[in-house]
CSV table of C-alpha atoms in Angstrom, one decimal:
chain,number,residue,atom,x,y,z
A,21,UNK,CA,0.0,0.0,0.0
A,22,UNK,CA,1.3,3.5,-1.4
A,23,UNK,CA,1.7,5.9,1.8
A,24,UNK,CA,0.0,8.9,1.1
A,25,UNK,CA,1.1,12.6,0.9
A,26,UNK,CA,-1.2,14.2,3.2
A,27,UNK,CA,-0.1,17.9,2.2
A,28,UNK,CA,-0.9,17.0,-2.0
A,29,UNK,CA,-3.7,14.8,-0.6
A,30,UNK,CA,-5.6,17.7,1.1
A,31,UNK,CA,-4.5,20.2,-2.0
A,32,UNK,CA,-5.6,18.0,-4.5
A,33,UNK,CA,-8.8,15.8,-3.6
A,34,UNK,CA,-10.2,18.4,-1.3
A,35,UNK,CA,-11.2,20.5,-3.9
A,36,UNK,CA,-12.0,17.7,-6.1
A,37,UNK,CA,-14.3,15.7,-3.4
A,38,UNK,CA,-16.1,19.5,-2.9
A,39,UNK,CA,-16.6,19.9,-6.9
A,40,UNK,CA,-18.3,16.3,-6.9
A,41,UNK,CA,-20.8,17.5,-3.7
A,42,UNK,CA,-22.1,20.3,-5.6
A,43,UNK,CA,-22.9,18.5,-8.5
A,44,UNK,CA,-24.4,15.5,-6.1
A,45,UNK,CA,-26.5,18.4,-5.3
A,46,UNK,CA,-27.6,19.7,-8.4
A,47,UNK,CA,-28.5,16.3,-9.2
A,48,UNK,CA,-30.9,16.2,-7.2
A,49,UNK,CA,-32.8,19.8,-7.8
A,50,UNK,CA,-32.0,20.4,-11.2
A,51,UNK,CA,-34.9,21.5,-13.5
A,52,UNK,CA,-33.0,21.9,-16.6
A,53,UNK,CA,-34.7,20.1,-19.8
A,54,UNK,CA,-33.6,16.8,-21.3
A,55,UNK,CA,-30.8,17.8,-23.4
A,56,UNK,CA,-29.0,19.6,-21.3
A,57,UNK,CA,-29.1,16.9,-18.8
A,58,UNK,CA,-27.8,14.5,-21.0
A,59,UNK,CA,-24.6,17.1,-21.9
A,60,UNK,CA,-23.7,17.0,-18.0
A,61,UNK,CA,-23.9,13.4,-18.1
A,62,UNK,CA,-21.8,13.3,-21.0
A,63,UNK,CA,-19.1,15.7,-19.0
A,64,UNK,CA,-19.5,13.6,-15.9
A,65,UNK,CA,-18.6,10.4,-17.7
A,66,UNK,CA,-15.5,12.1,-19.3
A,67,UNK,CA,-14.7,13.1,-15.8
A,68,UNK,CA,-14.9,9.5,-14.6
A,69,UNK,CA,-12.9,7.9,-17.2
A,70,UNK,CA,-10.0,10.4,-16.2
A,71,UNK,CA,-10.5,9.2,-12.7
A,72,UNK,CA,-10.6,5.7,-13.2
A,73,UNK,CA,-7.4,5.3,-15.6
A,74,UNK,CA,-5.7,4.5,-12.1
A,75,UNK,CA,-7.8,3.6,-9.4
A,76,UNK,CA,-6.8,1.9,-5.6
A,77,UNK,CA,-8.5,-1.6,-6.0
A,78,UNK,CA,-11.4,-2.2,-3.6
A,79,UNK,CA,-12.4,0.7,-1.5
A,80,UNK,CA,-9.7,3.4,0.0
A,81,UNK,CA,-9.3,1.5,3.8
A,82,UNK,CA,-7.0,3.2,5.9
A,83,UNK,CA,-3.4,4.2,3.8
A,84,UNK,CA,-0.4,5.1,5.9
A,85,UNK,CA,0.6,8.6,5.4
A,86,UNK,CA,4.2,9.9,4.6
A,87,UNK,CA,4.5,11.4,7.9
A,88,UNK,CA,3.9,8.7,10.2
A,89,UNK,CA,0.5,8.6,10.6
A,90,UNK,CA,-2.7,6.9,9.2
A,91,UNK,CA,-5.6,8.6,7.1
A,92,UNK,CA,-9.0,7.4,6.0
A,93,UNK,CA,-10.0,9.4,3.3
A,94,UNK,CA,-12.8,7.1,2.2
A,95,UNK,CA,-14.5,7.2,5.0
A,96,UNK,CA,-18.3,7.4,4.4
A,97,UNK,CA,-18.5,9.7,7.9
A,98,UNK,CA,-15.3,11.7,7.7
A,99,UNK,CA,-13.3,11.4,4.4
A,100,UNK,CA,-12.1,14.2,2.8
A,101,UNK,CA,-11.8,12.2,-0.5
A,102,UNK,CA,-15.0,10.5,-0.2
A,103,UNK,CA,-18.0,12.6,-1.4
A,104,UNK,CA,-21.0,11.2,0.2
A,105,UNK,CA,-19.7,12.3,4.0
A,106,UNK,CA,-20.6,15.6,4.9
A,107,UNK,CA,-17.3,15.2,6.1
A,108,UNK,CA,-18.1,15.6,9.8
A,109,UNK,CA,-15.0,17.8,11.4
A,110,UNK,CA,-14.6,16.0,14.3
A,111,UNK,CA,-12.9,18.4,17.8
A,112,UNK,CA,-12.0,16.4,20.4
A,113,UNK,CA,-11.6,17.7,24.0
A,114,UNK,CA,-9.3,17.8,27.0
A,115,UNK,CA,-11.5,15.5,27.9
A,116,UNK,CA,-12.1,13.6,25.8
A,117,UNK,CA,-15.8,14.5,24.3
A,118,UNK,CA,-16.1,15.5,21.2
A,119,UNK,CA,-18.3,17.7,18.6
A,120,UNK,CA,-18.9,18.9,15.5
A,121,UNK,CA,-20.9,21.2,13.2
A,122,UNK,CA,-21.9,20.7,10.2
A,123,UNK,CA,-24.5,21.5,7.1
A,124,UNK,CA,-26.4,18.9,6.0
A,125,UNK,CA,-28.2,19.7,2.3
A,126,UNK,CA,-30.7,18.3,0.4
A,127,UNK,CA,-28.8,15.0,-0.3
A,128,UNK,CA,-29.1,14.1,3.4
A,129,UNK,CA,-33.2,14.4,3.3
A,130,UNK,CA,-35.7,12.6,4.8
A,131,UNK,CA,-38.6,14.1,5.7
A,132,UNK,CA,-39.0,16.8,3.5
A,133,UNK,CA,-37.3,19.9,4.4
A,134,UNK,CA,-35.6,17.7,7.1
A,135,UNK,CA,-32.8,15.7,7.7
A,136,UNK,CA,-33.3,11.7,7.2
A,137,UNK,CA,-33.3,9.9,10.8
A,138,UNK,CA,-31.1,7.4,9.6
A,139,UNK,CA,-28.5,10.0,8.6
A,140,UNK,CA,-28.6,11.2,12.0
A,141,UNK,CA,-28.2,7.8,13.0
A,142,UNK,CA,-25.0,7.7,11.1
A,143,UNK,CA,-23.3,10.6,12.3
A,144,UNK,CA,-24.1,9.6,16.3
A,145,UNK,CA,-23.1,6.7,15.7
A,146,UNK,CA,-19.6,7.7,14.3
A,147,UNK,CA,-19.5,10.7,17.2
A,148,UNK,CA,-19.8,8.1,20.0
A,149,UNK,CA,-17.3,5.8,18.5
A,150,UNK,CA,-14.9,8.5,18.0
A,151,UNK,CA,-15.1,9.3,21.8
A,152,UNK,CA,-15.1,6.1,23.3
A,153,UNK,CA,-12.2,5.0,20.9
A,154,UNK,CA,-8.6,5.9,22.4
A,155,UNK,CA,-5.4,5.4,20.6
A,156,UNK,CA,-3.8,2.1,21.4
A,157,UNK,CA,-7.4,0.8,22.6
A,158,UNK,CA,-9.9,0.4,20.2
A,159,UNK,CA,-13.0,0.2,21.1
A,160,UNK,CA,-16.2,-2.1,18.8
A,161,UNK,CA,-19.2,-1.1,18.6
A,162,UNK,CA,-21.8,-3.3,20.4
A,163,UNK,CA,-25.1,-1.2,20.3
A,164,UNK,CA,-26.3,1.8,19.3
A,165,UNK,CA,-29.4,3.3,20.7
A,166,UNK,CA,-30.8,6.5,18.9
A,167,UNK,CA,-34.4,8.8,20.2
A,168,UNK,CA,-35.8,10.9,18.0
A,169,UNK,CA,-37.1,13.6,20.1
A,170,UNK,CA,-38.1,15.6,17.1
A,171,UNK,CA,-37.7,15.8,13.5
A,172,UNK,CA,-34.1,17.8,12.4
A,173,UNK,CA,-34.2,20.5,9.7
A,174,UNK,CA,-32.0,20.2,7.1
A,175,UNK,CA,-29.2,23.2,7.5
A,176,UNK,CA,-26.0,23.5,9.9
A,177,UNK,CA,-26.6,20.9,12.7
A,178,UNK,CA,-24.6,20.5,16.1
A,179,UNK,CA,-23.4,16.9,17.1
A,180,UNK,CA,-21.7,16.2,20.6
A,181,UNK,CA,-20.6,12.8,22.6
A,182,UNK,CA,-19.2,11.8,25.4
A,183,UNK,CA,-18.0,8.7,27.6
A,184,UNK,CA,-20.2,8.4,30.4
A,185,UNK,CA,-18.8,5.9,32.2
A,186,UNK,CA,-16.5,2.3,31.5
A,187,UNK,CA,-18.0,-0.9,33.6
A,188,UNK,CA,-14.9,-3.5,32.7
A,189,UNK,CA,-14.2,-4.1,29.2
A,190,UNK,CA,-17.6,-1.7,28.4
A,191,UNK,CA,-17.8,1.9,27.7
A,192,UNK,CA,-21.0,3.7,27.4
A,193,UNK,CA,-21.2,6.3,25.7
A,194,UNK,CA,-24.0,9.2,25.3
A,195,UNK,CA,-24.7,11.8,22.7
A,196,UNK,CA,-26.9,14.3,20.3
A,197,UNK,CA,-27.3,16.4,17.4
A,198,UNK,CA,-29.4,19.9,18.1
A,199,UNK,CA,-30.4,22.7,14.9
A,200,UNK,CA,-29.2,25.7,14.7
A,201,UNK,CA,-31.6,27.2,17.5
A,202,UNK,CA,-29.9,24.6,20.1
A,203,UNK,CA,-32.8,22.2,20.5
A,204,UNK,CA,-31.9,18.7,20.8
A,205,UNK,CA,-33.7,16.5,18.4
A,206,UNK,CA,-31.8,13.2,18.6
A,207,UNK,CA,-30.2,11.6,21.2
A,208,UNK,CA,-28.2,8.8,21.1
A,209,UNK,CA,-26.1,6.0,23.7
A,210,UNK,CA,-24.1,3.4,22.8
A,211,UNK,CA,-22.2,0.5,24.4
A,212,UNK,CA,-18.7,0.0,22.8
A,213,UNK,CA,-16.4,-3.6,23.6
A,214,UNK,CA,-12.8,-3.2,24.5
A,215,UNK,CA,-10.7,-5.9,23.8
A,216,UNK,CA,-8.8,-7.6,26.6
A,217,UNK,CA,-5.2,-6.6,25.9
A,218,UNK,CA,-3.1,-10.0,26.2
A,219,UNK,CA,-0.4,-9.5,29.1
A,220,UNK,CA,2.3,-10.2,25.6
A,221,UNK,CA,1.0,-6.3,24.5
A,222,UNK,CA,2.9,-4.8,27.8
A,223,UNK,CA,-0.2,-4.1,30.0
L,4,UNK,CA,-44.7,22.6,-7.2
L,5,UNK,CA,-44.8,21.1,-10.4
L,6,UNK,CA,-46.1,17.6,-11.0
L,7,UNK,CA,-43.4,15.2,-12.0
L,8,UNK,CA,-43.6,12.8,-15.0
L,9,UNK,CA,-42.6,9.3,-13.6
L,10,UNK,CA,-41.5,7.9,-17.2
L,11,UNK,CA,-39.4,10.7,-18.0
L,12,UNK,CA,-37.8,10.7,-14.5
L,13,UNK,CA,-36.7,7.5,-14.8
L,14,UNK,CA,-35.5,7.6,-18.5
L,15,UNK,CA,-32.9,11.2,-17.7
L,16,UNK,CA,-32.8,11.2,-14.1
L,17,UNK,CA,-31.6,7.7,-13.1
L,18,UNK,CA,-28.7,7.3,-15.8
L,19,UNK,CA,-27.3,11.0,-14.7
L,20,UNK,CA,-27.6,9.8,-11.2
L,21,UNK,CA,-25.8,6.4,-12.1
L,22,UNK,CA,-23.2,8.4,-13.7
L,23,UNK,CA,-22.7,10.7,-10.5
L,24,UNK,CA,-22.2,7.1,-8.3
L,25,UNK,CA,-19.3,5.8,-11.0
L,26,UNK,CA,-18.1,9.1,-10.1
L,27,UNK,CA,-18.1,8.9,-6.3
L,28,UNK,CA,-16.3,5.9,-6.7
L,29,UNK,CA,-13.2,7.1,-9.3
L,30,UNK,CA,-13.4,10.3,-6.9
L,31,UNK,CA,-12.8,8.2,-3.9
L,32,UNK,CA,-10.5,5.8,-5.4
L,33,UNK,CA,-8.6,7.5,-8.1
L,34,UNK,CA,-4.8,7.7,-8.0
L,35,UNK,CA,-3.9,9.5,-11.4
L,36,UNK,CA,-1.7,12.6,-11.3
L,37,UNK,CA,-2.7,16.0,-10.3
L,38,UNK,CA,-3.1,17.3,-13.9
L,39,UNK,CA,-5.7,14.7,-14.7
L,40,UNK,CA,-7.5,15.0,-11.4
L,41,UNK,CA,-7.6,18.9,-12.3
L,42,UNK,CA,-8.8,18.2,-16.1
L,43,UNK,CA,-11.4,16.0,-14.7
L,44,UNK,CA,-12.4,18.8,-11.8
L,45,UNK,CA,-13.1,20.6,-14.6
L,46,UNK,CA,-15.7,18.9,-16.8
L,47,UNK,CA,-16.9,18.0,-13.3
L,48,UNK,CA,-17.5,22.3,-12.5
L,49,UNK,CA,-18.9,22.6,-15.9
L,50,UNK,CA,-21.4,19.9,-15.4
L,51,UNK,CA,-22.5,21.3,-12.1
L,52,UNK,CA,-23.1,24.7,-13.9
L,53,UNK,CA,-25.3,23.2,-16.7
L,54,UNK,CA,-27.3,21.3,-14.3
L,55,UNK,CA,-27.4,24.4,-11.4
L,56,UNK,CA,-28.9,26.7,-14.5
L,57,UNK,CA,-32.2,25.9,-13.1
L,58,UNK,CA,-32.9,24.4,-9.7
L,59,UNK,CA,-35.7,23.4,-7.1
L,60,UNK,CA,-35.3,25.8,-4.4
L,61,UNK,CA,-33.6,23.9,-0.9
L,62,UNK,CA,-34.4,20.0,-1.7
L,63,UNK,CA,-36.3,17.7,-3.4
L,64,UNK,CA,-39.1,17.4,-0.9
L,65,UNK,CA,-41.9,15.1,-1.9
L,66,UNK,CA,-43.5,16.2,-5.2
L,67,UNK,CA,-46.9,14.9,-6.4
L,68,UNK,CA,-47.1,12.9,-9.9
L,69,UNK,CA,-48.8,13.5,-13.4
L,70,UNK,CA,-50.2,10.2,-12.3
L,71,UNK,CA,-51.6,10.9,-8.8
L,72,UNK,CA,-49.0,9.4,-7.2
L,73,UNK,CA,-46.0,10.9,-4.9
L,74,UNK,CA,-42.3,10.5,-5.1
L,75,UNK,CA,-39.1,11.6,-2.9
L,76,UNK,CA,-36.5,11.2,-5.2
L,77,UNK,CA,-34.2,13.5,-2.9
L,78,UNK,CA,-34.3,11.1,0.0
L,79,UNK,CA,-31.1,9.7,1.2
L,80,UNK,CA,-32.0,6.0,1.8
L,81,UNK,CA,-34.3,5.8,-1.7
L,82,UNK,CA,-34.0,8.5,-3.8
L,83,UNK,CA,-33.4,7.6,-7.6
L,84,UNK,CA,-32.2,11.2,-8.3
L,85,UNK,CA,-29.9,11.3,-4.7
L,86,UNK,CA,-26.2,10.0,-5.9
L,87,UNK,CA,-25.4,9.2,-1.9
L,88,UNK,CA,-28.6,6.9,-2.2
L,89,UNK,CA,-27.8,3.4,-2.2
L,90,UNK,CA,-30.7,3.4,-3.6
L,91,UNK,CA,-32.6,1.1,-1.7
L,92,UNK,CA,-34.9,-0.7,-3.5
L,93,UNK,CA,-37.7,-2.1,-1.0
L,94,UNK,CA,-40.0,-5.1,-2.1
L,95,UNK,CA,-43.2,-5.5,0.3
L,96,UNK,CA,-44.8,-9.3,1.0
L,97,UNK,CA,-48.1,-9.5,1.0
L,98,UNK,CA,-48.0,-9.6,5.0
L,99,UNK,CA,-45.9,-6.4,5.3
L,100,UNK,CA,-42.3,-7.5,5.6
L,101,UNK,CA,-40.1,-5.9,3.5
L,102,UNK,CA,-36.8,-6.9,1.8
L,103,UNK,CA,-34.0,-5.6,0.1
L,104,UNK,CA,-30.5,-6.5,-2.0
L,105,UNK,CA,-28.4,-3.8,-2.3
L,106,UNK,CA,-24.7,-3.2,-3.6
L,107,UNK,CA,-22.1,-0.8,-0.8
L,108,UNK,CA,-19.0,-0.2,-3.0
L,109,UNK,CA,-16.3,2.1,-1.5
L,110,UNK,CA,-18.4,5.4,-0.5
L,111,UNK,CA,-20.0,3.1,2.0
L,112,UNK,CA,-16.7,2.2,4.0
L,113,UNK,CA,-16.1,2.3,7.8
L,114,UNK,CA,-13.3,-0.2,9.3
L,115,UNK,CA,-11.2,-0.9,5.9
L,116,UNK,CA,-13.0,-2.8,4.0
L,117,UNK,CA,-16.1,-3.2,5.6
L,118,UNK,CA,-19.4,-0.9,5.8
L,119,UNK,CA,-19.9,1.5,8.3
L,120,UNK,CA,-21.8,1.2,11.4
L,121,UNK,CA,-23.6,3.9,11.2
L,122,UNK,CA,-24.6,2.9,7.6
L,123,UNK,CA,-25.7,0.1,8.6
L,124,UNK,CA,-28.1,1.8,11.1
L,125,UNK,CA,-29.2,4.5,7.8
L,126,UNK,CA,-30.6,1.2,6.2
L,127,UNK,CA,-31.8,-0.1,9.0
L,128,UNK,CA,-33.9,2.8,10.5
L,129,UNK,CA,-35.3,3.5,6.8
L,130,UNK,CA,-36.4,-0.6,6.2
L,131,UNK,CA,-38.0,-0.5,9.8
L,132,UNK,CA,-39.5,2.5,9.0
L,133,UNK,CA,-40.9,1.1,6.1
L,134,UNK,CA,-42.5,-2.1,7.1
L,135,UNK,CA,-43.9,0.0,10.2
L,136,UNK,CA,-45.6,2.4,7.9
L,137,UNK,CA,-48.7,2.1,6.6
L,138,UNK,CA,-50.3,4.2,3.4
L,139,UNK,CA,-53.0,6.6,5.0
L,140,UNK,CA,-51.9,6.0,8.8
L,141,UNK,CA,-48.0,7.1,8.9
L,142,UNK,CA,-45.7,6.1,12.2
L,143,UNK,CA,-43.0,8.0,13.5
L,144,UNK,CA,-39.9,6.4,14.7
L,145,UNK,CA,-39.3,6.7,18.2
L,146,UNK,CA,-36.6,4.8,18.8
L,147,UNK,CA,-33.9,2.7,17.0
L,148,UNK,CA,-32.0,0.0,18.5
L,149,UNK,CA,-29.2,-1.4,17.1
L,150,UNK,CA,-26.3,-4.5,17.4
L,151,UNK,CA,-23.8,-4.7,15.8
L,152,UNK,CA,-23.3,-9.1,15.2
L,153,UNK,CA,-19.8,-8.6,13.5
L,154,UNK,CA,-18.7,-6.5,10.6
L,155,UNK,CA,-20.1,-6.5,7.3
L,156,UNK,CA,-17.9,-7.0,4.5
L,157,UNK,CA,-18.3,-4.5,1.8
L,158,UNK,CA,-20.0,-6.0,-1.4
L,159,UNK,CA,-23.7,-7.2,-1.3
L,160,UNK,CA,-25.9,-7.1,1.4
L,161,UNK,CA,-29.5,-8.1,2.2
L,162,UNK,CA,-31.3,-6.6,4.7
L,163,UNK,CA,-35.1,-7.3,5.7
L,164,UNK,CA,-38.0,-5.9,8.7
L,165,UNK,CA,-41.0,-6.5,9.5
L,166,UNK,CA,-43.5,-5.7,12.1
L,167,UNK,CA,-42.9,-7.8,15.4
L,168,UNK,CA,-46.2,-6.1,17.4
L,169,UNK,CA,-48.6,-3.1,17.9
L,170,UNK,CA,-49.5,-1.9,21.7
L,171,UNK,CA,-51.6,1.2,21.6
L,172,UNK,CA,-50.7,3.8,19.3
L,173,UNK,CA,-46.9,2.0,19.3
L,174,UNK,CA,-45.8,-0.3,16.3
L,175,UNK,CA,-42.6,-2.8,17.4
L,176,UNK,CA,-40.7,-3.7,14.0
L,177,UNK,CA,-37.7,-6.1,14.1
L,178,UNK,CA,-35.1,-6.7,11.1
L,179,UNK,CA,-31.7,-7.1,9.9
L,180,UNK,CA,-28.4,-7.0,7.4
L,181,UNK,CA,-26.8,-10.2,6.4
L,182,UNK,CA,-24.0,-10.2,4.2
L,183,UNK,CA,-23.5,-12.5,0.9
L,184,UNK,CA,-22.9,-15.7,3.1
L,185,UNK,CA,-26.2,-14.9,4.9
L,186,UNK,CA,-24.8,-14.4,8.2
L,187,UNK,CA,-26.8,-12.2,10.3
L,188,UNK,CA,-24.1,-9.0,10.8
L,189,UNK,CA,-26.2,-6.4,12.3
L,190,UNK,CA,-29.4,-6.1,13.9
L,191,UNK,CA,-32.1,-3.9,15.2
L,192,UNK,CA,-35.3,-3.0,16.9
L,193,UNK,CA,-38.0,-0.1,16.7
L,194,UNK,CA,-40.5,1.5,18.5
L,195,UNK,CA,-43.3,3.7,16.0
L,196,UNK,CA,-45.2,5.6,17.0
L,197,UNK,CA,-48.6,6.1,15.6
L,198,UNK,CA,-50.6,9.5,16.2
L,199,UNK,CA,-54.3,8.9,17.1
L,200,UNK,CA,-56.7,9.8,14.8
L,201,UNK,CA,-59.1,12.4,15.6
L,202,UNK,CA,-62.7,11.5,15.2
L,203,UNK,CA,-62.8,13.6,12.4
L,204,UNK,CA,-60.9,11.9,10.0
L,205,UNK,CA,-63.2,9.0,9.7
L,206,UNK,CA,-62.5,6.2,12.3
């Protein structure tokens, strides 16, 4: 597996993976007539040919980076080279919690007008892993519990999570997505598996 | 809002939104040099201009038919025109269970290789949602439980619900994703529930 640049990564396919989200959007609410459609298309499969002369086989996984480190750009919650995630921005605290903001448009729809509840679903589910994952010791997920308090407009949206509390090789974790006004619409716990660490792995 | 034509939907609007899914996956997993990825970025910005020339206003929605019918081709789980769509397509028995076989290529990824947990849950929360329905007498999720088995392997997946119970105005569906093998990967549980009719409207 080729380690990746992250600097040529980030200057290249960010840009890229934005241009493909606005046309995922105009996909969807384009009015134009017939023809023209079928000229985009025609552009779009031109595009992909490009794309595909050279392509990673499989899916994108998780590529080393040049620096050290580990990316996972395809990531259908936080790649930057994978068009379908928002991407969620994910902060992580002193503490460990962790949140994000982020607009969800009409490709993430549900309800009309509002966001689909298994999108939210998605994105707690990811938020919750992210905080009860630590480096060194992962963490599986063994359930997910989501409440829909109420339905979640479509627009910028708020998700948080935290670890409230680890009972042996369990941790629970809690979180929610509120709108823009700061009502909560959907919360979320989860109960994530750690491993036993072999006594071989130093401790 | 204007009517849609079903027939010519279907003939323009699901090849361009094919073509927007090969392109989420060269996106994703392309590897050519920066001079083709910009060529391609392109003809992708031009597309998005043609088809942006004339837009419904915020999303999709759900928009009425030249046949009587209604379709939300927007929506995230099942929209034909929405390129982050799977799309599921969802086949109802004759005693309400529904089923579906769907393909999760690389835009789906979680752990390397596998699909994400959260995505897992979208399909989940969307096929309960849909065996819990009911035309003329709609349910509301209310909550969505779900456990993860083991991972899912990227590739083809079936996943099925169907109602397990009513009690009062609360509908109980169960279901599930299996992978290719059919082994049970992920399953879940939700609780509907199902406004009361006012007098009014007839029983």
């Amino acid at each position: 597996m080729r380690a990746v640049d992250v600097e040529r990564g980030e200057a290249v396919f960010v840009p890229l993976t934005r241009s493909v989200r606005h046309l995922i959007d105009a996909t969807i609410r384009t009015e134009v007539d017939d023809e023209t459609v079928f000229a985009a298309r025609a552009l779009i499969e031109r595009a992909t040919e490009l794309l595909a002369a050279q392509m990673i086989p499989g899916s994108f996984g998780v590529h080393p980076t040049t620096e050290g480190g580990t990316v996972a750009w395809g990531n259908v919650a936080i790649g930057i080279r994978n068009p379908v995630a928002p991407p969620l921005v994910i902060h992580q605290d002193a503490d460990g919690s962790v949140h994000t903001d982020v607009d969800l448009g009409a490709a993430c729809e549900g309800p009309p007008g509002h966001v689909h509840g298994g999108l939210c679903a998605l994105i707690l589910d990811h938020m919750l892993g992210a905080t009860a994952h630590q480096p060194g010791n992962p963490a599986f997920t063994g359930t997910l519990t989501v409440r829909y308090v109420q339905p979640t407009r479509l627009g910028r949206v708020h998700a948080e999570a935290r670890v409230d509390r680890h009972e042996g090789i369990k941790t629970f974790a809690v979180g929610h997505i509120a709108d823009a006004d700061g009502t909560i619409t959907v919360e979320a716990h989860g109960v994530f598996i750690r491993p036993k660490k072999t006594s071989a792995g130093g401790g």
